Short mmCIF file of C-alpha atoms in Angstrom, two decimals:
data_model
loop_
_atom_site.label_atom_id
_atom_site.label_comp_id
_atom_site.label_asym_id
_atom_site.label_seq_id
_atom_site.Cartn_x
_atom_site.Cartn_y
_atom_site.Cartn_z
CA MET A 177 -0.05 -0.23 0.17
CA ALA A 178 1.64 3.27 -0.96
CA LEU A 179 2.59 6.04 1.70
CA ILE A 180 0.30 9.04 1.61
CA GLU A 181 2.37 11.96 0.54
CA PRO A 182 2.83 14.58 2.70
CA GLN A 183 1.31 17.52 0.76
CA ASN A 184 -2.03 15.59 0.82
CA THR A 185 -2.37 15.32 4.91
CA LYS A 186 -2.19 18.70 5.59
CA PHE A 187 -6.04 19.33 5.58
CA PHE A 188 -8.56 16.46 6.37
CA ILE A 189 -12.15 15.88 7.11
CA ALA A 190 -12.67 13.46 9.75
CA ASP A 191 -13.46 10.31 7.66
CA GLU A 192 -10.38 11.52 5.60
CA TYR A 193 -7.99 11.84 8.29
CA GLU A 194 -8.92 8.51 9.71
CA LEU A 195 -8.66 6.86 6.45
CA ALA A 196 -5.16 8.61 6.05
CA ILE A 197 -4.16 7.07 9.58
CA ASN A 198 -5.34 3.47 8.81
CA GLN A 199 -3.46 3.51 5.39
CA SER A 200 -0.25 4.66 7.22
CA ILE A 201 -0.53 2.32 10.25
CA GLN A 202 -1.18 -0.46 7.67
CA SER A 203 1.68 0.15 5.37
CA LEU A 204 3.93 0.33 8.69
CA LEU A 205 2.91 -2.87 9.88
CA ASP A 206 3.31 -4.84 7.03
CA SER A 207 6.99 -3.22 6.67
CA LEU A 208 7.48 -4.33 10.21
CA GLN A 209 7.11 -7.90 9.01
CA ASN A 210 10.43 -7.58 6.96
CA PRO A 211 13.79 -8.54 8.31
CA ASN A 212 15.46 -5.10 8.33
CA PRO A 213 12.82 -2.46 7.77
CA ASP A 214 13.69 1.09 6.82
CA LEU A 215 11.37 2.84 9.83
CA SER A 216 12.80 6.12 8.52
CA ILE A 217 10.64 6.65 5.39
CA PHE A 218 7.40 6.72 7.86
CA THR A 219 8.76 9.33 10.26
CA PRO A 220 7.54 12.64 7.91
CA THR A 221 3.95 10.88 7.29
CA PHE A 222 3.45 10.40 10.89
CA LEU A 223 4.90 13.77 11.35
CA GLU A 224 2.42 15.33 9.16
CA LEU A 225 -0.62 13.50 10.55
CA THR A 226 0.59 14.78 14.09
CA GLN A 227 0.24 18.08 12.95
CA ALA A 228 -2.67 18.10 10.84
CA LYS A 229 -5.06 18.57 13.87
CA PRO A 230 -4.96 21.00 16.77
CA LYS A 231 -5.84 17.76 19.00
CA PRO A 232 -4.09 14.70 17.44
CA LEU A 233 -5.43 11.61 17.76
CA LEU A 234 -3.51 9.09 20.25
CA GLU A 235 -2.37 6.61 17.33
CA THR A 236 -0.31 9.48 15.46
CA ILE A 237 1.48 10.43 18.47
CA TRP A 238 2.09 6.91 19.51
CA PHE A 239 3.36 5.78 16.29
CA PHE A 240 5.57 8.83 15.27
CA SER A 241 7.31 8.64 19.01
CA GLY A 242 7.81 4.92 18.47
CA LEU A 243 9.48 5.61 15.07
CA THR A 244 11.92 8.31 16.33
CA PHE A 245 12.91 6.34 19.10
CA LYS A 246 13.66 3.43 17.19
CA ILE A 247 15.54 4.88 14.94
CA LYS A 248 17.41 6.89 17.41
CA ASN A 249 18.26 4.49 20.01
CA SER A 250 19.72 1.18 18.43
CA PRO A 251 19.54 -2.02 20.88
CA LYS A 252 22.91 -1.85 23.34
CA ASP A 253 24.23 -2.73 26.60
CA ASP A 254 24.20 0.83 28.29
CA LEU A 255 21.68 0.70 30.67
CA LEU A 256 22.15 4.51 32.07
CA GLY A 257 22.27 5.29 28.25
CA GLU A 258 18.93 3.67 28.09
CA VAL A 259 17.42 5.40 30.91
CA LEU A 260 18.36 8.65 29.80
CA ALA A 261 16.75 7.75 26.20
CA VAL A 262 13.46 6.75 27.93
CA LYS A 263 13.26 10.06 29.68
CA GLU A 264 13.83 12.01 26.55
CA LEU A 265 10.94 10.08 25.09
CA PHE A 266 8.60 11.14 28.00
CA GLN A 267 9.63 14.68 27.66
CA SER A 268 8.96 14.33 23.74
CA ILE A 269 5.38 12.44 24.36
CA THR A 270 4.28 14.73 26.90
CA ALA A 271 5.34 18.06 24.56
CA SER A 272 3.38 16.40 21.73
CA SER A 273 0.37 15.43 23.53
CA ALA A 274 -0.47 19.15 25.39
CA SER A 275 -3.33 19.79 23.59
CA CYS A 276 -4.99 16.22 24.40
CA SER A 277 -7.32 14.99 26.54
CA SER A 278 -6.12 13.73 30.02
CA SER A 279 -7.06 10.16 29.46
CA ILE A 280 -5.01 10.21 25.97
CA CYS A 281 -2.05 12.11 27.72
CA ILE A 282 -1.76 9.27 30.39
CA ALA A 283 -2.26 6.45 27.94
CA LEU A 284 0.28 7.70 25.57
CA ILE A 285 2.74 6.96 28.60
CA ALA A 286 2.20 3.32 28.09
CA PRO A 287 5.38 2.74 26.12
CA VAL A 288 7.61 4.77 28.81
CA VAL A 289 6.59 2.57 31.61
CA PHE A 290 7.09 -0.68 29.35
CA LYS A 291 10.61 0.50 28.77
CA LEU A 292 11.17 1.10 32.53
CA HIS A 293 9.92 -2.13 33.58
CA ARG A 294 12.11 -3.64 30.90
CA LEU A 295 15.41 -1.91 32.01
CA ALA A 296 14.18 -2.69 35.84
CA VAL A 297 14.10 -6.52 35.06
CA ASP A 298 17.58 -6.10 32.97
CA LEU A 299 19.32 -4.13 35.84
CA LYS A 300 18.00 -7.09 38.17
CA ARG A 301 18.99 -9.79 35.90
CA LYS A 302 22.43 -8.56 34.21
CA GLU A 303 26.02 -8.19 35.94
CA VAL A 304 26.41 -4.66 36.33
CA ASP A 305 29.11 -2.43 38.14
CA LEU A 306 27.91 -1.59 41.31
CA ARG A 307 28.18 1.91 41.06
CA ILE A 308 26.53 1.89 37.67
CA GLY A 309 23.70 -0.31 38.79
CA LYS A 310 23.06 2.11 41.84
CA LYS A 311 23.03 5.25 39.29
CA VAL A 312 20.69 3.34 36.41
CA SER A 313 18.41 2.28 39.50
CA ARG A 314 18.08 5.70 41.08
CA GLU A 315 17.34 7.20 37.58
CA ILE A 316 14.65 4.61 37.05
CA ARG A 317 13.07 5.69 40.34
CA SER A 318 13.30 9.21 39.57
CA LEU A 319 11.46 8.94 36.40
CA VAL A 320 8.61 6.76 37.87
CA ASP A 321 8.03 9.46 40.39
CA VAL A 322 7.94 11.88 37.81
CA ILE A 323 5.67 9.59 35.74
CA LEU A 324 3.09 9.52 38.85
CA GLY A 325 3.41 13.15 39.45
CA TYR A 326 2.29 13.71 35.83
CA PHE A 327 -0.49 11.46 36.01
CA ASN A 328 -1.90 13.14 39.16
CA VAL A 329 -1.72 16.53 37.13
CA CYS A 330 -3.45 15.03 34.35
CA CYS A 331 -6.24 13.65 36.36
CA GLU A 332 -6.99 17.20 38.04
CA GLY A 333 -10.51 18.28 36.93
CA SER A 334 -10.89 15.71 34.30
CA ILE A 335 -13.70 13.53 36.04
CA GLY A 336 -16.52 13.14 33.77
CA ASN A 337 -14.96 16.10 31.42
CA GLU A 338 -13.38 13.36 28.98
CA GLU A 339 -14.14 13.53 25.38
CA ASN A 340 -15.61 10.28 23.85
CA SER A 341 -12.69 8.64 22.10
CA GLU A 342 -12.32 5.46 20.33
CA LEU A 343 -9.20 3.91 18.84
CA VAL A 344 -8.95 4.08 15.23
CA ARG A 345 -6.82 0.68 15.08
CA PRO A 346 -7.00 -2.24 17.75
CA LEU A 347 -4.51 -1.79 20.71
CA VAL A 348 -2.48 -4.96 19.43
CA ASP A 349 -1.66 -3.17 16.30
CA LEU A 350 -0.19 -0.32 18.30
CA VAL A 351 1.91 -2.20 20.44
CA SER A 352 3.76 -3.93 17.50
CA ILE A 353 5.97 -0.85 16.93
CA TRP A 354 7.07 -1.20 20.42
CA LEU A 355 7.71 -4.84 20.72
CA HIS A 356 9.49 -4.82 17.27
CA GLY A 357 12.93 -6.12 17.99
CA GLU A 358 12.49 -6.88 21.54
CA GLU A 359 13.24 -10.21 22.96
CA ILE A 360 9.86 -11.46 24.50
CA GLY A 361 10.65 -14.99 25.57
CA ASN A 362 9.30 -18.14 25.00
CA GLU A 363 5.88 -17.81 26.28
CA CYS A 364 4.25 -15.09 24.37
CA GLY A 365 0.72 -13.85 25.51
CA LYS A 366 -1.93 -12.72 23.43
CA ASN A 367 -0.78 -10.90 20.34
CA GLY A 368 2.01 -9.41 22.47
CA LEU A 369 -0.16 -7.49 24.56
CA LYS A 370 0.91 -9.48 27.66
CA GLU A 371 4.49 -8.53 26.87
CA PHE A 372 3.73 -4.97 26.43
CA PHE A 373 1.63 -4.68 29.82
CA PRO A 374 3.66 -7.12 31.96
CA LEU A 375 2.26 -5.93 35.64
CA LEU A 376 -1.25 -6.22 34.28
CA SER A 377 -3.28 -9.91 34.73
CA ASP A 378 -4.32 -11.22 31.56
CA GLU A 379 -8.04 -10.16 32.49
CA ILE A 380 -7.03 -6.21 33.14
CA VAL A 381 -5.20 -6.67 29.66
CA ASP A 382 -8.18 -7.75 27.94
CA CYS A 383 -10.27 -5.28 29.57
CA VAL A 384 -7.76 -2.38 28.55
CA SER A 385 -7.62 -3.94 25.06
CA GLY A 386 -11.65 -3.88 24.27
CA GLU A 387 -13.49 -1.57 22.16
CA GLY A 388 -16.00 1.00 22.80
CA GLU A 389 -16.11 4.77 23.88
CA SER A 390 -14.47 4.20 26.86
CA VAL A 391 -11.67 2.22 25.42
CA VAL A 392 -8.93 5.34 26.13
CA GLU A 393 -10.05 5.62 29.62
CA LEU A 394 -9.51 2.09 30.43
CA LEU A 395 -6.22 2.29 28.61
CA ALA A 396 -5.29 5.29 30.80
CA GLY A 397 -6.36 3.45 34.09
CA GLY A 398 -4.38 0.26 33.09
CA VAL A 399 -1.29 2.55 32.59
CA ILE A 400 -1.72 4.41 35.87
CA LEU A 401 -1.97 0.95 37.40
CA GLU A 402 1.42 -0.25 36.05
CA GLY A 403 3.22 2.92 36.99
CA PHE A 404 1.75 2.57 40.72
CA LEU A 405 2.77 -1.23 40.96
CA LEU A 406 6.25 -0.41 39.61
CA LYS A 407 6.70 2.22 42.26
CA LEU A 408 5.98 -0.05 44.93
CA CYS A 409 7.97 -2.80 43.66
CA LEU A 410 11.03 -0.74 42.82
CA LYS A 411 10.87 0.69 46.47
CA PHE A 412 10.34 -2.94 47.60
CA SER A 413 13.58 -4.00 46.27
CA ASP A 414 15.77 -0.99 47.16
CA GLY A 415 16.47 -2.35 50.65
CA SER A 416 16.82 1.02 52.03
CA CYS A 417 14.76 0.74 55.26
CA SER A 418 13.15 -2.33 57.14
CA ARG A 419 10.06 -4.03 56.04
CA LYS A 420 7.86 -2.60 58.76
CA GLU A 421 8.74 1.05 58.23
CA LEU A 422 8.88 0.42 54.29
CA GLN A 423 5.04 -0.74 54.46
CA ASN A 424 3.88 2.08 56.90
CA GLU A 425 5.64 4.60 54.07
CA LEU A 426 4.07 3.08 51.09
CA ARG A 427 0.70 2.90 52.68
CA SER A 428 0.65 6.23 53.40
CA TRP A 429 1.77 7.12 49.67
CA ALA A 430 -0.44 4.66 48.28
CA ILE A 431 -3.53 6.13 49.73
CA CYS A 432 -2.40 9.64 49.19
CA SER A 433 -2.01 8.74 45.49
CA ILE A 434 -5.34 7.22 44.81
CA THR A 435 -6.92 10.07 46.26
CA GLY A 436 -5.03 12.36 44.25
CA PHE A 437 -5.62 10.20 40.92
CA ARG A 438 -9.47 9.82 41.45
CA ASN A 439 -9.69 7.67 38.73
CA PHE A 440 -12.31 4.81 38.87
CA TYR A 441 -10.68 2.78 36.47
CA PHE A 442 -7.36 2.66 37.76
CA PHE A 443 -9.20 1.52 41.47
CA ASP A 444 -11.29 -0.95 39.76
CA MET A 445 -8.53 -2.90 38.14
CA LEU A 446 -6.66 -2.74 41.11
CA VAL A 447 -9.24 -4.24 43.17
CA LYS A 448 -9.81 -6.99 40.33
CA MET A 449 -5.90 -7.86 40.35
CA LEU A 450 -6.38 -8.49 44.16
CA LEU A 451 -8.83 -11.34 43.24
CA GLU A 452 -5.96 -13.02 41.14
CA PRO A 453 -4.05 -15.89 43.11
CA LYS A 454 -0.84 -13.88 42.41
CA LEU A 455 -0.04 -10.49 41.42
CA THR A 456 1.70 -10.08 38.42
CA VAL A 457 5.01 -8.56 39.99
CA MET A 458 7.22 -11.71 40.14
CA SER A 459 9.42 -10.29 37.60
CA LEU A 460 10.96 -7.70 39.88
CA LEU A 461 9.88 -9.34 43.38
CA SER A 462 10.14 -12.24 45.32
CA SER A 463 7.59 -14.42 46.35
CA GLU A 464 7.74 -13.12 49.93
CA ASP A 465 7.57 -9.52 48.92
CA GLU A 466 4.93 -10.19 46.60
CA SER A 467 2.80 -11.54 49.79
CA LEU A 468 3.80 -8.52 51.71
CA LEU A 469 2.80 -6.21 48.71
CA ARG A 470 -0.71 -8.11 48.66
CA LYS A 471 -1.27 -7.40 52.33
CA LEU A 472 -0.21 -3.58 51.97
CA LEU A 473 -2.64 -3.32 48.94
CA TYR A 474 -5.59 -4.93 51.38
CA ASP A 475 -4.96 -2.07 53.68
CA VAL A 476 -5.11 0.56 50.65
CA VAL A 477 -8.37 -0.66 49.02
CA ILE A 478 -10.08 -1.77 52.39
CA LEU A 479 -9.63 0.77 55.29
CA PRO A 480 -10.05 4.09 53.49
CA ASP A 481 -13.62 5.06 52.47
CA TYR A 482 -12.67 7.01 49.37
CA SER A 483 -15.29 9.82 48.18
CA PHE A 484 -14.21 9.85 44.72
CA LEU A 485 -15.89 6.35 44.55
CA ASN A 486 -19.28 7.79 45.51
CA MET A 487 -22.25 7.54 43.04
CA ASP A 488 -22.36 11.46 42.82
CA LYS A 489 -18.84 11.69 41.39
CA ILE A 490 -18.93 8.30 39.07
CA GLY A 491 -22.01 8.90 37.35
CA HIS A 492 -20.33 9.02 34.23
CA ILE A 493 -19.30 5.35 34.72
CA PRO A 494 -21.55 2.32 33.03
CA ASN A 495 -23.50 0.86 35.38
CA ASN A 496 -22.42 -2.58 35.00
CA GLN A 497 -18.85 -1.61 35.85
CA ILE A 498 -20.10 -0.06 38.92
CA LYS A 499 -22.01 -2.91 39.70
CA ASN A 500 -18.99 -5.36 39.33
CA ASN A 501 -16.60 -2.92 41.23
CA ILE A 502 -18.77 -3.29 44.31
CA LEU A 503 -18.98 -6.67 44.19
CA SER A 504 -15.18 -7.28 43.56
CA ARG A 505 -14.62 -4.92 46.33
CA LEU A 506 -17.08 -6.70 48.64
CA THR A 507 -15.10 -10.26 47.58
CA VAL A 508 -11.46 -8.78 48.35
CA THR A 509 -12.61 -7.34 51.74
CA HIS A 510 -14.07 -11.00 52.47
CA GLU A 511 -10.98 -12.89 51.51
CA ALA A 512 -8.62 -10.23 53.15
CA ILE A 513 -10.52 -10.99 56.21
CA GLU A 514 -10.19 -14.53 55.75
CA LEU A 515 -6.58 -14.36 55.20
CA PHE A 516 -5.76 -12.60 58.34
CA ARG A 517 -7.94 -14.48 60.58
CA LYS A 518 -6.22 -17.85 58.98
CA ASN A 519 -2.66 -16.34 59.81
CA LYS A 520 -4.64 -15.61 63.53
CA ASP A 521 -3.81 -11.60 62.77
CA HIS A 522 -7.44 -10.99 64.54
CA THR A 523 -6.48 -7.42 65.06
CA LYS A 524 -6.06 -6.91 61.19
CA ALA A 525 -9.08 -8.71 60.48
CA ILE A 526 -11.20 -6.77 62.90
CA SER A 527 -9.72 -3.67 61.39
CA TYR A 528 -11.20 -4.76 58.32
CA THR A 529 -14.33 -5.59 59.50
CA ASN A 530 -15.11 -2.37 61.26
CA ALA A 531 -13.79 -0.37 58.02
CA PHE A 532 -16.21 -2.42 56.04
CA SER A 533 -18.99 -1.69 58.51
CA SER A 534 -18.45 2.04 58.76
CA SER A 535 -18.04 2.40 54.78
CA HIS A 536 -20.75 3.01 51.83
CA LEU A 537 -20.34 -0.42 50.82
CA PRO A 538 -22.86 -2.22 52.86
CA THR A 539 -25.34 0.05 51.68
CA LEU A 540 -24.23 0.04 48.02
CA VAL A 541 -24.35 -3.90 48.00
CA THR A 542 -28.01 -3.91 49.80
CA LYS A 543 -29.07 -1.53 46.91
CA LEU A 544 -27.62 -3.46 44.69
CA VAL A 545 -29.55 -6.67 45.02
CA THR A 546 -32.72 -4.97 45.85
CA SER A 547 -32.54 -2.96 42.64
CA GLU A 548 -31.78 -6.04 40.77
CA LEU A 549 -34.23 -8.53 42.19
CA GLY A 550 -36.98 -6.13 43.48
CA MET A 551 -39.09 -7.60 46.08
CA GLN A 552 -37.67 -11.15 45.60
CA GLY A 553 -34.56 -9.67 47.13
CA LYS A 554 -36.07 -8.29 49.92
CA GLU A 555 -38.04 -11.63 50.88
CA SER A 556 -34.74 -13.26 51.52
CA GLN A 557 -33.37 -11.95 54.80
CA LEU A 558 -29.68 -10.96 55.38
CA LYS A 559 -28.23 -12.85 58.25
CA GLY A 560 -25.25 -10.59 59.66
CA SER A 561 -23.73 -7.84 58.74
CA SER A 562 -20.00 -9.00 57.85
CA PRO A 563 -18.75 -9.32 54.17
CA ALA A 564 -19.46 -13.09 54.38
CA ALA A 565 -22.80 -12.50 55.52
CA PHE A 566 -23.77 -10.52 52.09
CA LEU A 567 -22.11 -12.93 49.82
CA LYS A 568 -23.94 -15.72 51.63
CA TRP A 569 -26.98 -13.94 51.09
CA MET A 570 -26.28 -13.44 47.37
CA LEU A 571 -25.28 -17.05 47.03
CA ASP A 572 -28.36 -18.28 48.33
CA LEU A 573 -30.31 -15.90 45.82
CA GLU A 574 -28.34 -17.45 42.91
CA ASP A 575 -29.48 -20.83 44.26
CA GLN A 576 -33.15 -20.08 43.95
CA GLY A 577 -32.49 -19.16 40.20
CA LEU A 578 -31.71 -15.39 40.16
CA SER A 579 -28.59 -14.00 38.45
CA LEU A 580 -26.50 -10.98 39.95
CA CYS A 581 -24.68 -8.48 37.90
CA ASP A 582 -24.20 -10.31 34.99
CA GLY A 583 -22.94 -13.40 36.34
CA PHE A 584 -20.29 -12.04 38.61
CA MET A 585 -21.32 -14.54 41.47
CA SER A 586 -21.61 -17.34 38.87
CA LYS A 587 -17.68 -16.38 37.79
CA HIS A 588 -16.53 -16.45 41.22
CA ARG A 589 -18.98 -19.23 42.25
CA GLU A 590 -16.45 -22.09 43.17
CA ARG A 591 -14.14 -19.74 45.29
CA LEU A 592 -16.88 -18.42 47.37
CA VAL A 593 -18.73 -21.58 48.03
CA GLY A 594 -15.60 -23.18 49.43
CA TYR A 595 -15.48 -20.29 52.09
CA SER A 596 -19.26 -20.51 52.58
CA SER A 597 -19.18 -23.68 54.56
CA LYS A 598 -16.48 -21.72 57.30
CA MET A 599 -18.20 -18.30 56.72
CA ASP A 600 -18.66 -16.68 60.04
CA LEU A 601 -21.59 -14.52 59.27
CA ASP A 602 -21.61 -11.85 62.01
CA GLN A 603 -17.74 -11.52 62.72
CA PRO A 604 -17.66 -9.19 65.76
CA SER A 605 -15.72 -5.88 65.79
CA SER A 606 -13.46 -4.80 68.80
CA LYS A 607 -12.65 -2.02 70.48
CA LYS A 608 -9.05 -3.50 70.28
CA THR A 609 -8.22 -2.46 67.18
CA ASP A 610 -4.83 -0.89 65.88
CA ASN A 611 -5.93 2.55 65.32
CA SER A 612 -2.46 3.03 63.06
CA LEU A 613 -4.34 0.82 60.42
CA LEU A 614 -7.82 2.77 60.37
CA PHE A 615 -8.13 5.65 57.99
CA PHE A 616 -10.85 7.80 57.46
CA ILE A 617 -11.03 10.18 54.22
CA ASP A 618 -13.10 13.39 55.40
CA ASN A 619 -13.57 16.13 52.73
CA LYS A 620 -16.55 17.85 53.66
CA GLY A 621 -17.30 21.13 54.09
CA ASN A 622 -14.45 22.21 51.48
CA ASN A 623 -15.24 24.29 48.94
CA GLU A 624 -13.02 25.55 45.83
CA ASP A 625 -11.26 28.34 47.92
CA GLU A 626 -10.75 26.11 50.78
CA ASP A 627 -9.03 23.10 49.63
CA GLU A 628 -6.42 21.36 51.84
CA ASN A 629 -3.26 19.92 50.18
CA ILE A 630 -2.46 16.14 50.91
CA ASN A 631 -0.13 15.96 53.40
CA ASP A 632 2.27 14.20 51.70
CA SER A 633 5.50 15.45 50.85
CA MET A 634 6.04 12.86 48.01
CA ASN A 635 3.18 14.03 46.14
CA ASP A 636 4.55 17.73 46.24
CA VAL A 637 7.57 16.23 44.78
CA PHE A 638 5.71 14.50 41.98
CA VAL A 639 3.98 17.35 40.86
CA ALA A 640 7.10 19.49 40.59
CA ALA A 641 9.04 17.30 38.94
CA ALA A 642 5.98 16.69 36.48
CA ARG A 643 5.56 20.44 35.72
CA GLU A 644 9.33 21.15 35.23
CA MET A 645 9.66 18.74 32.43
CA GLN A 646 6.23 20.27 31.17
CA SER A 647 8.22 23.89 31.17
CA GLY A 648 8.25 24.09 27.40
CA LYS A 649 4.60 23.51 26.91
CA LYS A 650 2.00 25.93 26.28
CA ARG A 651 -0.41 24.83 28.86
CA LYS A 652 -2.21 26.82 31.35
CA GLU A 653 -0.22 26.74 34.84
CA ALA A 654 -2.44 26.60 37.62
CA GLU A 655 -1.75 25.83 41.20
CA LYS A 656 -2.49 22.42 42.15
CA LYS A 657 -5.66 21.61 44.05
CA ASN A 658 -6.24 18.18 45.66
CA ASP A 659 -9.53 17.34 47.58
CA GLY A 660 -9.26 18.14 50.96
CA VAL A 661 -7.88 14.92 52.68
CA LYS A 662 -7.69 14.02 56.64
CA PHE A 663 -6.43 10.92 57.81
CA GLN A 664 -8.26 10.63 61.12
CA ARG A 665 -8.09 7.84 63.30
CA HIS A 666 -11.41 6.48 64.03
CA ASN A 667 -12.57 3.30 66.41
CA ILE A 668 -15.59 1.32 66.01
CA SER A 669 -17.04 -0.12 69.21
CA GLY A 670 -19.21 -2.71 67.52
CA SER A 671 -20.45 -3.72 64.18
CA ARG A 672 -23.45 -1.80 62.74
CA SER A 673 -26.47 -3.18 61.33
CA VAL A 674 -27.23 -2.71 57.80
CA ALA A 675 -30.39 -0.52 58.95
CA GLU A 676 -28.19 1.75 60.95
CA LEU A 677 -25.52 2.24 58.22
CA GLU A 678 -28.46 3.19 55.80
CA LYS A 679 -29.85 5.62 58.49
CA ASP A 680 -26.45 7.46 58.92
CA VAL A 681 -25.76 7.50 54.81
CA SER A 682 -29.09 8.85 53.94
CA ASP A 683 -28.23 11.74 55.49
CA SER A 684 -25.96 12.69 52.72
CA ALA A 685 -26.33 14.51 49.73
CA SER A 686 -25.15 11.89 47.44
CA GLU A 687 -27.76 10.27 45.50
CA VAL A 688 -26.69 6.93 46.10
CA ASP A 689 -27.39 7.38 49.64
CA ASP A 690 -31.01 7.77 49.49
CA PRO A 691 -32.27 4.72 50.88
CA ASP A 692 -35.80 5.13 49.01
CA SER A 693 -33.86 5.53 45.13
CA ASP A 694 -32.80 2.59 43.55
CA GLU A 695 -32.23 4.44 40.32
CA ASP A 696 -28.35 4.70 40.52
CA LEU A 697 -28.06 1.12 40.16
CA GLU A 698 -30.50 -0.01 37.75
#
């Protein structure tokens, strides 16, 4: 297929622009099948396509950055030089995408995270001079911090304001330029996507590579998750402090970061990753550290009651995804409680039970069931107020032939039935909990003029670094504003009933907190 001449790509109507992109991508993909393709002949075309619109499509920046990176940086054993090349790639992509939507800006960083993970794995496996190794490791960690700060900036003010954007080509075509010439091992995943997203589970890879109006937002959520996990893995492996100190530090950082991102898709994927038998971090961590990371992530997902998950904040998310997230969070909470009870860490198990009881989750699950099943759901009595009681309740309803949430319960039925014989339906809470494990996010009463900054110096460093690397761009400079977040210790003297929770939550202005309305979950 002939390349489109640059002079024909300056002015397009929408259909012509997409056609030109499709033809150019197909020509490039065909060329990649050759042993030694000349990639330089494609750069003028993709540069022209990138400059043809005020807001270029994701594909044009993606392929142009891939071409220029491949041409300029041939494979070599200079790890420090490779890190600097990846840093330059990040700067180039952020400059090119300055006019794009927040989700596109984040999604375009996927190749940077892919390259950084590869470098981290190479550093671990190769014999490198100690002095050089420390410098490379420091540069990788520094760039990951900058990237996460950039994500934080991109997420500011983006909730519900994203333009609907679909990919012109499937994601599998996009990753081809970055996987070309890479050693991807013998166990290749589906069309190379698993190799490109090494820190995501197969289910999440399928999710981010789907189709539809939310595909770019899903891809952005997956990229945030990979950067988030990469940061945690690198910190676990640097050995700079004790494991207890490290977990306390990373717990605070992770909670503040999640609050700063306020990204439903990222959080939903993080929860679903915890439903997997193993986290996909074994390329960077030992089995022991993977186990510690899982326990840390249980704290991060279960203990805080994140305000950005309130229904009035996620009304733009498809209902099925919201329902699935609610049940995923319920299941993860139950499995975490069971894990710590099995390990005889009853203090942590009680902390999780209390956090569940004092959150919005019990009310959301109750309304989800009754909205889907109507009076049939109300006729079946909920016995107990623990996560196990809610799961047993829904399993019993499914036994009566009622399907919940597009088969979520059926999908996880085997693992849940396995638990059901041991379920303590009303696990008691206690005053003797570890207060340092209990967090409450409070942003009530704040307004645009009275926002409080998250009390976390790392976030300030991330944002400052991201803005410094954005210095060449023509983007409006505004002071960073975060939702006011206070981490307050609280103690729950006993488990509260669903009725009590519904009464408390009904005082909120959020639509989901109106116990008489089922519209939000229909």
